[in-house]
Amino acid sequence: ESDICCTSANVVKVMESLPDERVICIPDRNLSMWAQKNTKKQVIAWDGFCHVHDRVTKDDILKARKEHSNAVLMAHPECRPEVLDLADHVTSTSGMLRFAKASDAKEFIVGTELGLMHRLKKESPDKVFHPLRRDMICPNMKKTTLNSVLSALKEMKNVIKVPEEIRIPAKKALDRMLEIK
């Protein structure tokens, strides 16, 4: 049972909001280590990871920089620490959208799931975006489509029922996160 939830976009704010000096952060060890560098908290990292971000290597960064030497490299905080150390900007996917739009740079290397490329190009059509790796695809994120959501809502199928003894504490953890400004 979690006391509070976080995302890669708000992990630092969430941790700083907690009164405790030690925080157990699950499920991503890389996000936990990045948060540790950006907070005063002692972070105990769970040994889980996002397979898409975790497979990015230092060599991938060096190759991308060689191919696109004028590009700003944005990396997701769920990438390994040695990758983040070489990035120009470390931020969540929503942070990448904001950063690219506000930046004077015209060319970017994008170190996150390829699904973000479409939105980056749509929101910043005057800029050029290169994927850090062409295989940064999450099959789990591709399972839910607009058609599957529409079908589920129309037909009320695939309903997930969460027992109250799980739902109530889970909602409290979500609500605590949403209260943080």
C-alpha positions as a printed Julia matrix, in Angstrom:
181×3 Matrix{Float64}:
   0.0    0.0     0.0
   1.4    3.38   -1.03
   1.17   6.59    0.98
   1.3    8.7    -2.17
   1.72   8.31   -5.93
   3.98  10.16   -8.32
   4.84  10.44  -11.99
   8.14  11.25  -13.64
   6.81  14.81  -14.02
   6.16  15.38  -10.31
   8.39  12.91   -8.45
  10.63  15.63   -6.97
   7.69  17.76   -5.77
   6.0   14.69   -4.31
   9.13  13.64   -2.42
   9.74  17.16   -1.13
   6.16  17.28    0.16
   6.76  14.33    2.46
   7.82  14.96    6.07
  10.02  11.87    6.21
  13.74  12.02    5.4
  13.71   8.52    3.9
  11.41   7.58    1.02
  10.87   4.22   -0.63
  10.29   4.87   -4.31
   8.76   2.2    -6.53
   8.72   0.8    -9.16
  11.59   2.41  -11.11
  15.2    2.4    -9.86
  16.4    4.92  -12.45
  13.66   7.43  -11.66
  14.44   6.89   -7.97
  18.15   7.61   -8.48
  17.35  10.73  -10.52
  14.97  11.93   -7.8
  17.67  11.29   -5.18
  19.96  13.7    -7.05
  17.25  16.36   -7.12
  15.94  16.17   -3.56
  17.36  16.21   -0.06
  15.62  12.94    0.72
  17.33   9.61    1.21
  15.7    7.5    -1.49
  15.41   3.75   -1.21
  15.0    2.52   -4.77
  12.95  -0.51   -5.74
  14.81  -2.63   -8.28
  12.29  -2.28  -11.09
  12.64  -0.42  -14.36
  11.0    0.6   -17.61
  12.51  -1.72  -20.21
  12.24   0.94  -22.93
  14.26   3.55  -21.04
  16.57   1.15  -19.2
  18.02  -0.32  -22.41
  19.41   3.06  -23.55
  23.2    3.1   -23.18
  26.0    5.62  -23.08
  27.01   4.37  -26.55
  23.52   5.24  -27.84
  24.02   8.8   -26.62
  27.46   9.09  -28.21
  26.16   7.72  -31.53
  23.16  10.08  -31.56
  25.36  13.08  -30.75
  27.72  12.14  -33.57
  24.83  11.83  -36.05
  23.08  15.02  -34.88
  25.83  17.21  -33.45
  23.71  20.38  -33.31
  20.73  18.76  -31.59
  19.73  19.22  -27.96
  19.45  15.82  -26.27
  16.41  15.36  -24.04
  16.31  12.22  -21.88
  13.58  10.75  -19.71
  14.49  10.33  -16.0
  13.74   6.6   -16.24
  16.93   6.21  -18.33
  20.07   4.94  -16.59
  22.14   7.5   -14.6
  25.11   7.29  -17.01
  22.72   8.23  -19.83
  21.19  11.12  -17.9
  24.66  12.46  -17.1
  25.22  12.95  -20.84
  21.85  14.54  -21.61
  21.36  18.27  -22.14
  17.95  18.21  -20.51
  16.35  15.54  -18.29
  12.59  15.71  -18.02
   9.32  13.8   -18.26
   7.44  13.38  -21.53
   5.22  16.37  -20.74
   8.36  18.29  -19.82
   9.89  17.42  -23.19
   6.86  18.89  -24.95
   7.12  22.14  -22.97
  10.91  22.34  -23.26
  10.99  21.79  -27.03
   8.25  24.35  -27.6
   9.95  27.02  -25.45
  13.53  26.35  -26.58
  15.33  28.43  -29.19
  16.95  25.21  -30.42
  15.65  23.89  -33.73
  16.82  20.28  -33.47
  16.35  17.7   -30.73
  17.27  14.11  -29.93
  14.36  12.54  -28.07
  15.21   9.95  -25.42
  11.83   8.45  -24.63
   9.11   6.22  -26.11
   8.64   6.82  -29.83
   4.96   7.61  -29.38
   5.94  11.12  -28.24
   7.51  11.95  -31.61
   4.15  12.58  -33.31
   3.02  15.02  -30.64
   6.38  16.83  -30.57
   6.21  17.34  -34.34
   2.58  18.44  -34.14
   3.16  20.96  -31.33
   6.48  22.26  -32.69
   6.23  21.84  -36.49
   9.11  24.23  -37.12
  11.55  21.97  -35.24
  13.29  18.7   -36.11
  13.12  15.67  -33.81
  15.31  12.56  -33.96
  14.62   9.45  -31.87
  17.51   8.49  -29.62
  16.88   4.88  -30.65
  14.42   3.6   -33.22
  13.35   0.68  -31.02
  12.08   2.73  -28.07
   8.59   1.28  -28.38
   6.52   0.1   -25.43
   4.16  -2.69  -26.48
   2.13  -2.2   -23.3
   1.45   1.45  -24.12
   0.24   0.41  -27.56
  -2.39  -2.01  -26.21
  -4.93   0.7   -25.43
  -6.18   2.45  -28.56
  -8.93   5.01  -29.1
 -11.02   2.26  -30.68
 -10.57  -0.06  -27.72
 -11.58   2.73  -25.31
 -14.62   3.59  -27.44
 -15.61  -0.07  -27.62
 -15.22  -0.54  -23.88
 -17.37   2.51  -23.15
 -20.06   1.7   -25.71
 -20.38  -1.94  -24.79
 -19.38  -1.63  -21.12
 -17.03  -4.58  -21.56
 -13.67  -5.31  -19.95
 -14.88  -3.69  -16.73
 -12.32  -3.82  -13.94
 -13.82  -4.14  -10.48
 -11.58  -3.06   -7.64
 -12.56  -4.19   -4.15
 -13.33  -1.31   -1.76
 -10.51  -2.33    0.62
  -8.06  -1.66   -2.22
  -9.86   1.24   -3.92
 -10.16   3.48   -0.85
  -6.46   3.55    0.15
  -5.43   3.75   -3.52
  -7.66   6.78   -4.03
  -6.14   8.42   -0.94
  -2.65   7.99   -2.43
  -3.8    9.49   -5.74
  -5.63  12.36   -4.03
  -2.51  13.21   -1.98
  -0.51  13.45   -5.19
  -3.12  15.64   -6.87
  -3.16  18.05   -3.89
   0.51  18.95   -4.45
   1.01  22.2    -6.33
